[in-house]
Short mmCIF file of C-alpha atoms in Angstrom, two decimals:
data_model
loop_
_atom_site.label_atom_id
_atom_site.label_comp_id
_atom_site.label_asym_id
_atom_site.label_seq_id
_atom_site.Cartn_x
_atom_site.Cartn_y
_atom_site.Cartn_z
CA MET A 1 -22.62 18.23 -3.98
CA SER A 2 -20.17 19.05 -6.80
CA SER A 3 -16.49 18.40 -6.20
CA ALA A 4 -15.72 22.10 -6.71
CA LEU A 5 -18.26 23.16 -4.12
CA ALA A 6 -16.99 20.51 -1.73
CA SER A 7 -13.43 21.77 -2.22
CA ALA A 8 -14.44 25.34 -1.41
CA ARG A 9 -16.20 24.32 1.78
CA LEU A 10 -13.44 21.95 2.83
CA SER A 11 -10.75 24.58 2.30
CA ALA A 12 -12.60 26.93 4.62
CA LEU A 13 -13.10 24.25 7.26
CA VAL A 14 -9.53 22.96 7.42
CA ALA A 15 -7.82 26.34 7.22
CA PRO A 16 -5.62 27.31 10.19
CA ALA A 17 -7.27 29.16 13.05
CA SER A 18 -5.59 32.41 12.05
CA THR A 19 -7.30 32.22 8.67
CA ARG A 20 -10.69 31.31 10.08
CA ALA A 21 -10.46 34.30 12.43
CA LEU A 22 -10.57 36.82 9.59
CA GLY A 23 -14.22 37.48 10.35
CA CYS A 24 -17.64 37.28 8.84
CA GLU A 25 -16.68 39.32 5.77
CA ALA A 26 -14.33 36.56 4.66
CA THR A 27 -17.04 34.02 5.39
CA ARG A 28 -19.50 35.92 3.19
CA ARG A 29 -16.96 35.97 0.35
CA VAL A 30 -16.44 32.19 0.61
CA ARG A 31 -20.20 31.60 0.61
CA ALA A 32 -20.65 33.86 -2.39
CA ARG A 33 -18.00 31.96 -4.34
CA SER A 34 -19.61 28.67 -3.29
CA ARG A 35 -23.05 29.80 -4.53
CA ALA A 36 -21.53 30.82 -7.83
CA ARG A 37 -19.97 27.39 -8.25
CA VAL A 38 -23.25 25.62 -7.68
CA SER A 39 -24.52 26.90 -10.99
CA ALA A 40 -21.40 25.88 -12.88
CA PRO A 41 -21.86 23.13 -15.46
CA ALA A 42 -21.32 19.52 -14.44
CA ASN A 43 -18.31 19.27 -16.72
CA ARG A 44 -15.89 21.96 -15.56
CA ARG A 45 -12.90 23.25 -17.48
CA ARG A 46 -9.82 23.00 -15.31
CA ASP A 47 -6.44 24.02 -16.62
CA GLY A 48 -7.68 23.84 -20.18
CA ARG A 49 -9.30 20.41 -19.95
CA PHE A 50 -12.73 19.08 -19.09
CA VAL A 51 -12.98 16.98 -15.94
CA PRO A 52 -16.31 15.21 -15.35
CA ARG A 53 -17.97 15.67 -11.99
CA ALA A 54 -18.38 12.43 -10.07
CA SER A 55 -21.99 11.77 -9.23
CA SER A 56 -23.06 9.31 -6.59
CA ASP A 57 -26.29 8.93 -8.56
CA ASP A 58 -24.57 7.68 -11.70
CA ALA A 59 -24.96 3.91 -11.44
CA GLU A 60 -22.57 3.21 -14.29
CA ASP A 61 -19.79 5.32 -12.76
CA LEU A 62 -20.30 3.50 -9.46
CA THR A 63 -20.15 -0.01 -10.86
CA THR A 64 -17.06 0.74 -12.96
CA GLY A 65 -15.21 2.52 -10.15
CA LEU A 66 -15.08 5.81 -12.05
CA ALA A 67 -16.98 7.62 -9.29
CA HIS A 68 -14.55 6.32 -6.67
CA ALA A 69 -11.56 7.34 -8.77
CA GLU A 70 -12.90 10.87 -9.24
CA TYR A 71 -13.66 11.10 -5.53
CA LEU A 72 -10.05 10.26 -4.71
CA ARG A 73 -8.80 12.92 -7.12
CA SER A 74 -11.16 15.72 -6.15
CA VAL A 75 -11.60 15.16 -2.43
CA ALA A 76 -8.22 13.83 -1.30
CA ALA A 77 -5.95 14.93 -4.17
CA ILE A 78 -4.86 11.30 -4.55
CA THR A 79 -4.13 9.64 -7.88
CA PRO A 80 -6.34 6.52 -7.98
CA PRO A 81 -4.57 3.18 -8.53
CA ALA A 82 -4.87 1.69 -11.99
CA GLU A 83 -6.47 -1.44 -10.55
CA LEU A 84 -9.32 0.38 -8.76
CA GLY A 85 -11.90 -0.38 -11.45
CA ALA A 86 -10.97 -4.06 -11.44
CA LEU A 87 -11.21 -4.12 -7.65
CA VAL A 88 -14.75 -2.69 -7.70
CA ALA A 89 -15.77 -5.21 -10.37
CA VAL A 90 -14.27 -8.11 -8.38
CA LEU A 91 -16.08 -7.04 -5.21
CA GLN A 92 -19.35 -7.16 -7.11
CA ALA A 93 -18.50 -10.58 -8.53
CA GLN A 94 -17.94 -11.76 -4.96
CA GLY A 95 -21.43 -10.63 -4.00
CA GLY A 96 -20.70 -7.15 -2.67
CA GLU A 97 -23.08 -4.27 -3.35
CA VAL A 98 -21.24 -1.22 -4.63
CA VAL A 99 -21.84 2.03 -2.73
CA ALA A 100 -21.11 5.68 -3.43
CA PRO A 101 -17.71 6.90 -2.17
CA SER A 102 -19.45 9.81 -0.47
CA ALA A 103 -21.52 7.47 1.76
CA ARG A 104 -19.19 8.08 4.70
CA ASP A 105 -21.54 9.27 7.44
CA GLY A 106 -20.40 7.60 10.68
CA LEU A 107 -17.65 5.68 8.89
CA HIS A 108 -14.00 5.66 9.98
CA PRO A 109 -12.80 9.14 8.89
CA LEU A 110 -9.90 7.83 6.79
CA CYS A 111 -11.98 5.29 4.85
CA ILE A 112 -13.68 5.58 1.46
CA PRO A 113 -16.39 2.93 0.93
CA LEU A 114 -16.41 0.68 -2.11
CA ALA A 115 -18.95 -2.09 -1.47
CA THR A 116 -21.08 -3.45 1.35
CA ARG A 117 -21.16 -7.11 2.36
CA GLU A 118 -23.36 -8.96 4.85
CA GLU A 119 -21.33 -8.07 7.93
CA ASP A 120 -19.01 -5.26 6.87
CA THR A 121 -18.08 -2.67 4.27
CA VAL A 122 -15.02 -2.94 2.02
CA CYS A 123 -13.20 0.38 1.88
CA LEU A 124 -9.98 2.05 0.88
CA LYS A 125 -8.12 3.31 3.96
CA VAL A 126 -5.97 6.33 3.26
CA SER A 127 -2.77 6.84 5.22
CA GLN A 128 0.12 9.23 4.80
CA GLU A 129 3.49 8.34 6.27
CA ASP A 130 6.39 8.36 3.78
CA GLY A 131 3.77 8.87 1.10
CA VAL A 132 0.08 8.33 0.48
CA THR A 133 -1.02 4.70 0.62
CA LEU A 134 -4.39 3.07 -0.06
CA GLU A 135 -5.04 -0.20 1.75
CA VAL A 136 -8.09 -2.40 1.17
CA VAL A 137 -9.88 -2.97 4.47
CA ALA A 138 -13.09 -4.44 5.84
CA VAL A 139 -14.86 -2.04 8.22
CA SER A 140 -17.11 -3.52 10.91
CA GLU A 141 -19.15 -1.55 13.44
CA ARG A 142 -18.35 1.48 11.22
CA VAL A 143 -14.91 2.11 12.81
CA HIS A 144 -13.10 -1.21 13.31
CA LEU A 145 -10.72 -2.24 10.53
CA SER A 146 -9.45 -5.58 9.21
CA LEU A 147 -6.75 -5.46 6.56
CA LEU A 148 -7.69 -7.38 3.43
CA ALA A 149 -4.81 -6.35 1.16
CA ARG A 150 -2.08 -3.74 1.09
CA THR A 151 -2.98 -2.69 -2.46
CA CYS A 152 -5.85 -2.98 -4.91
CA ALA A 153 -3.69 -5.16 -7.17
CA GLU A 154 -2.97 -7.63 -4.35
CA TYR A 155 -6.67 -7.95 -3.56
CA VAL A 156 -7.60 -8.67 -7.20
CA HIS A 157 -4.71 -11.13 -7.59
CA LYS A 158 -5.62 -12.97 -4.39
CA ALA A 159 -9.30 -13.17 -5.32
CA MET A 160 -8.45 -14.85 -8.63
CA VAL A 161 -6.21 -17.41 -6.94
CA GLN A 162 -8.88 -18.14 -4.31
CA GLU A 163 -11.45 -18.67 -7.05
CA GLU A 164 -9.20 -21.12 -8.88
CA ALA A 165 -8.40 -22.96 -5.65
CA ALA A 166 -12.12 -23.36 -4.95
CA LEU A 167 -12.70 -24.71 -8.46
CA LEU A 168 -9.93 -27.26 -8.06
CA GLU A 169 -11.30 -28.38 -4.71
CA ALA A 170 -14.74 -28.80 -6.26
CA GLU A 171 -13.21 -30.42 -9.37
CA ALA A 172 -15.08 -27.92 -11.55
CA ASP A 173 -14.30 -27.08 -15.16
CA GLU A 174 -11.83 -24.18 -15.08
CA ALA A 175 -12.56 -23.32 -18.70
CA ASP A 176 -16.16 -22.43 -17.95
CA ASP A 177 -16.30 -18.62 -17.66
CA ALA A 178 -19.59 -18.84 -15.77
CA ALA A 179 -17.70 -20.68 -13.02
CA ARG A 180 -15.03 -17.97 -12.93
CA PRO A 181 -16.92 -14.72 -12.27
CA VAL A 182 -14.01 -13.13 -10.42
CA ALA A 183 -11.51 -13.73 -13.23
CA SER A 184 -14.07 -12.46 -15.74
CA ALA A 185 -14.68 -9.31 -13.68
CA ALA A 186 -10.96 -8.66 -13.25
CA GLY A 187 -10.58 -8.55 -17.04
CA ALA A 188 -7.32 -7.36 -18.54
CA VAL A 189 -6.02 -6.19 -15.17
CA GLY A 190 -6.51 -9.67 -13.76
CA ALA A 191 -4.87 -11.29 -16.79
CA SER A 192 -1.80 -9.11 -16.25
CA LEU A 193 -1.58 -10.18 -12.59
CA TYR A 194 -2.30 -13.90 -12.72
CA GLU A 195 -1.84 -16.66 -15.29
CA SER A 196 -4.61 -19.20 -15.09
CA GLY A 197 -3.42 -22.56 -13.79
CA ALA A 198 -0.38 -21.20 -11.92
CA PHE A 199 -1.77 -22.21 -8.54
CA ALA A 200 -2.32 -25.83 -9.58
CA THR A 201 1.09 -25.97 -11.26
CA LEU A 202 2.99 -24.91 -8.14
CA GLY A 203 1.16 -27.49 -6.04
CA LYS A 204 1.31 -25.59 -2.75
CA ASP A 205 -1.36 -24.95 -0.15
CA LEU A 206 -3.31 -21.75 -0.72
CA PRO A 207 -1.73 -19.73 2.17
CA VAL A 208 1.74 -20.80 1.00
CA TYR A 209 1.04 -19.86 -2.62
CA LEU A 210 -0.40 -16.49 -1.66
CA THR A 211 2.60 -15.66 0.52
CA LEU A 212 5.14 -16.77 -2.09
CA ARG A 213 3.54 -15.51 -5.29
CA VAL A 214 0.95 -12.84 -4.50
CA GLY A 215 1.81 -10.91 -1.33
CA LYS A 216 1.56 -10.95 2.44
CA PHE A 217 -1.98 -11.17 3.83
CA PRO A 218 -3.04 -11.29 7.49
CA ASP A 219 -5.35 -14.27 7.06
CA ALA A 220 -2.69 -16.22 5.17
CA MET A 221 -0.03 -15.44 7.78
CA GLU A 222 -2.34 -16.61 10.54
CA ALA A 223 -3.16 -19.79 8.61
CA LEU A 224 0.55 -20.55 8.22
CA THR A 225 1.12 -19.98 11.93
CA GLN A 226 -1.75 -22.26 12.86
CA LYS A 227 -0.41 -24.96 10.56
CA HIS A 228 2.89 -24.92 12.50
CA LEU A 229 1.06 -24.97 15.82
CA ASP A 230 -1.03 -27.95 14.72
CA LYS A 231 2.26 -29.78 14.16
CA HIS A 232 3.49 -28.63 17.60
CA ASP A 233 6.28 -26.69 15.89
CA GLU A 234 6.26 -23.62 18.13
CA MET A 235 9.57 -22.27 16.86
CA SER A 236 8.34 -22.07 13.25
CA ALA A 237 5.07 -20.57 14.46
CA PHE A 238 6.90 -17.76 16.26
CA VAL A 239 9.15 -17.15 13.25
CA THR A 240 6.02 -16.74 11.11
CA CYS A 241 4.53 -14.40 13.71
CA ASP A 242 7.71 -12.29 13.62
CA LEU A 243 7.33 -11.98 9.84
CA TYR A 244 3.66 -11.15 10.34
CA LYS A 245 4.49 -8.35 12.79
CA SER A 246 7.31 -6.89 10.69
CA THR A 247 5.16 -6.87 7.55
CA PHE A 248 2.18 -5.13 9.17
CA GLY A 249 3.92 -3.29 12.01
CA ALA A 250 1.51 -0.36 12.07
CA TRP A 251 -1.47 -2.69 12.52
CA GLY A 252 -2.54 -3.94 15.92
CA ARG A 253 -3.92 -7.26 14.65
CA PRO A 254 -0.55 -9.12 14.34
CA HIS A 255 0.39 -8.24 17.92
CA TRP A 256 -3.02 -9.21 19.26
CA TYR A 257 -2.87 -12.47 17.31
CA LEU A 258 0.54 -13.29 18.82
CA SER A 259 -0.86 -12.41 22.24
CA ASN A 260 -3.55 -15.05 21.72
CA VAL A 261 -0.95 -17.61 20.63
CA TYR A 262 1.03 -17.00 23.83
CA ASP A 263 -2.17 -17.18 25.88
CA ASP A 264 -3.14 -20.53 24.33
CA LEU A 265 0.32 -21.84 25.23
CA GLY A 266 -0.07 -20.73 28.83
CA ARG A 267 2.54 -17.95 28.58
CA ALA A 268 0.44 -15.27 30.29
CA GLU A 269 3.14 -12.62 30.84
CA GLU A 270 4.20 -12.63 27.19
CA ALA A 271 0.55 -12.59 26.14
CA ARG A 272 -0.01 -9.48 28.29
CA ASP A 273 3.07 -7.71 26.87
CA CYS A 274 1.96 -8.33 23.27
CA ALA A 275 -1.51 -7.06 24.08
CA ARG A 276 -0.06 -3.89 25.59
CA PHE A 277 2.14 -3.33 22.56
CA ALA A 278 -0.94 -3.49 20.32
CA LEU A 279 -2.43 -0.67 22.39
CA THR A 280 0.66 1.48 22.89
CA ASP A 281 2.09 1.40 19.36
CA CYS A 282 -0.88 0.82 17.05
CA GLU A 283 -4.21 2.44 16.26
CA TRP A 284 -6.84 0.66 18.34
CA SER A 285 -9.27 0.25 15.45
CA THR A 286 -6.74 -2.05 13.72
CA LEU A 287 -7.04 -4.91 16.25
CA GLY A 288 -10.04 -6.44 14.45
CA ASN A 289 -13.36 -5.56 16.08
CA GLY A 290 -14.89 -4.22 19.27
CA ASP A 291 -14.72 -7.58 21.06
CA ASP A 292 -11.02 -7.90 20.23
CA LEU A 293 -10.36 -4.43 21.60
CA ASP A 294 -12.23 -5.14 24.83
CA ALA A 295 -10.36 -8.42 25.32
CA CYS A 296 -7.02 -6.76 24.58
CA LEU A 297 -7.71 -4.04 27.16
CA ARG A 298 -8.66 -6.61 29.79
CA ARG A 299 -5.56 -8.73 29.17
CA SER A 300 -3.42 -5.61 29.42
CA GLY A 301 -4.94 -4.83 32.81
CA TRP A 302 -6.57 -1.64 31.54
CA GLY A 303 -10.13 -2.80 30.98
CA ASP A 304 -11.65 -0.40 33.51
CA LYS A 305 -9.86 2.75 32.33
CA SER A 306 -10.59 5.52 29.83
CA VAL A 307 -8.44 6.28 26.81
CA ASP A 308 -6.89 9.33 28.51
CA GLU A 309 -6.10 7.28 31.63
CA ILE A 310 -4.42 4.60 29.56
CA LYS A 311 -2.41 7.16 27.60
CA ALA A 312 -1.26 8.69 30.91
CA ILE A 313 -0.10 5.28 32.15
CA ILE A 314 1.78 4.67 28.91
CA ASP A 315 3.45 8.08 29.10
CA THR A 316 4.45 7.58 32.74
CA ARG A 317 6.06 4.23 32.00
CA ARG A 318 8.46 5.87 29.60
CA GLY A 319 10.34 7.13 32.65
CA PRO A 320 11.13 10.48 34.29
CA ASN A 321 13.78 11.40 31.70
CA ARG A 322 11.63 10.64 28.68
CA ASP A 323 11.56 14.26 27.47
CA ALA A 324 15.35 14.55 27.58
CA PHE A 325 15.68 11.23 25.76
CA ASP A 326 13.12 12.02 23.07
CA GLY A 327 14.08 15.66 22.61
CA PRO A 328 11.62 18.47 21.97
CA ARG A 329 8.56 17.56 19.95
CA THR A 330 7.43 19.71 17.06
CA ASP A 331 3.87 20.97 16.70
CA ALA A 332 3.41 18.47 13.88
CA GLN A 333 4.42 15.56 16.12
CA VAL A 334 2.12 16.68 18.91
CA ALA A 335 -0.73 17.02 16.40
CA GLU A 336 -0.16 13.51 15.05
CA GLU A 337 -0.22 12.07 18.57
CA LEU A 338 -3.49 13.86 19.25
CA ALA A 339 -4.94 12.53 15.98
CA LEU A 340 -4.08 8.97 17.03
CA CYS A 341 -5.68 9.57 20.42
CA LEU A 342 -8.88 10.79 18.75
CA LEU A 343 -8.98 7.71 16.52
CA ASP A 344 -8.52 5.48 19.58
CA LYS A 345 -11.44 7.23 21.26
CA LEU A 346 -13.53 6.47 18.19
CA ALA A 347 -12.67 2.78 18.43
CA PHE A 348 -13.39 2.83 22.17
CA LYS A 349 -16.69 4.64 21.53
CA GLU A 350 -15.75 7.59 23.73
CA LEU A 351 -16.32 9.82 20.69
CA THR A 352 -18.53 9.60 17.63
CA VAL A 353 -17.18 10.21 14.15
CA LYS A 354 -19.15 13.45 13.89
CA GLU A 355 -17.75 14.73 17.20
CA SER A 356 -14.17 14.03 16.17
CA ILE A 357 -14.04 15.15 12.53
CA GLN A 358 -13.21 18.84 12.93
CA ARG A 359 -10.59 18.25 15.63
CA LEU A 360 -9.05 15.44 13.60
CA ALA A 361 -8.86 17.62 10.50
CA GLU A 362 -7.17 20.39 12.48
CA CYS A 363 -4.60 17.89 13.73
CA TYR A 364 -3.76 16.73 10.20
CA SER A 365 -3.60 20.32 9.01
CA THR A 366 -1.11 21.18 11.79
CA ALA A 367 0.85 18.02 10.97
CA GLU A 368 1.16 19.28 7.36
CA LYS A 369 -1.00 16.47 5.98
CA ALA A 370 -3.38 18.62 4.01
CA SER A 371 -4.82 15.79 1.90
CA LEU A 372 -5.82 13.86 5.03
CA ALA A 373 -7.35 16.99 6.56
CA LYS A 374 -9.41 17.57 3.43
CA LEU A 375 -10.45 13.92 3.26
CA VAL A 376 -11.61 13.92 6.87
CA MET A 377 -13.61 17.13 6.52
CA SER A 378 -15.30 15.82 3.38
CA ALA A 379 -16.99 13.18 5.57
CA TYR A 380 -18.66 15.86 7.70
CA SER A 381 -22.42 16.01 7.56
CA LEU A 382 -24.79 18.26 9.50
#
C-alpha cells in the first residue's frame, strides 16, 4: 500500500466520531480519492519536491534502513533519527534478519519492527510525552517489551563497545576488520560515537564503562547491582537500584527487578510493594515477559483477578477524597488512562492487538496525540 493511500485511510479511521458520522456520502468521497491515489506514480510530488514511496519489497531500502525511515515520516509524521541506518546495519551484523516496517500484524501497537532474532524482534517503540521519543526495544510474545537502549545512537555505541570487549577477552586482533563486523557496519556513524581502544584504555568492567561513557542500560544497571550484592554490599546495591528506577521510571522492569532483590533478601513486604508499584504506575508490557507479569501479579496478591478488577482495587486505595485531591480530569487525561488500560489488557492477553487497535487510536486522538493515533491505525489489518 502506498504511503499516500495509507494516510487517506488512516485519516478516515482516526477522525473524531462527529466526523465519521457525516454519512455514506462522505465515505464514498474518501474512497474515490483513495482509488485515485492508487494510480499515482510511485514517486509523488509533495510541496514541490519528489518523495520516494517506501516499499517493503525493496530489499536495498530495507537493509539500509531507508524503508524504515520513510515509514516513520509517512505513517507517524516522525523525523527519523540520523543513526537509524547504522542501527539497522548493526542489527544485521549481530545476526538479525531485517524485516519490513509494515510487518506489524499482532505486534505491540506502538512498535515498528526492524529485525528479527531467534527469540524476539528488535523494534522502535514510539512514545509521546513531552515530545516524541523512539526507544530501541526487544519484543517477545509479540507484546512484551524489554528496553535495549533509549536511542538508536546509544544502541550502536554500546554494540561497538561490546564487540571490542569480546575481542579483548578472546585476545583477538582488533585491527582485523573481519573480526569487527559491528564496527564495520556502523561506519561513519559509529566512528563519530566511539574511538577504537577507548574501552581498553579506561580499564573498567564493561557495565561500568557503559554506564560512565555510553549511557544507562537496564542490563548494565542490573549487572552493577548484582556485583554489589555478590560483595554483600546491600547499601550500594539499593543506591544503584534507585538510579535504575529514576532513569527508567516509566518502565516496569526496574521496579520488578528491585522487587526480586528484596524477595531474595527475605524482605517480603517491600518486595510486594515494589511489585505493586510496577503494576500501578507502569505499562504492564514493560516488566519483561509474560512469566514476569504473572509472577508480579501473584506477588502483589492479584494473580486471580482481571485487569478491570485490579484497576478498581488501585482506584479504591487512593481514598474516598481522591477526586477532590486530584481535581477534575480532562477528556484527554481520561483517554490516556483508558489507552494504558487497553495496553495492559494486551499484555495480560485479555485483548488481542486487532481487537484493541481502533479503540486505542480513538483514545490517542482524544488525548490530542494524532501521530500515535495514526501509527496505531496503520497496524490494522483485516
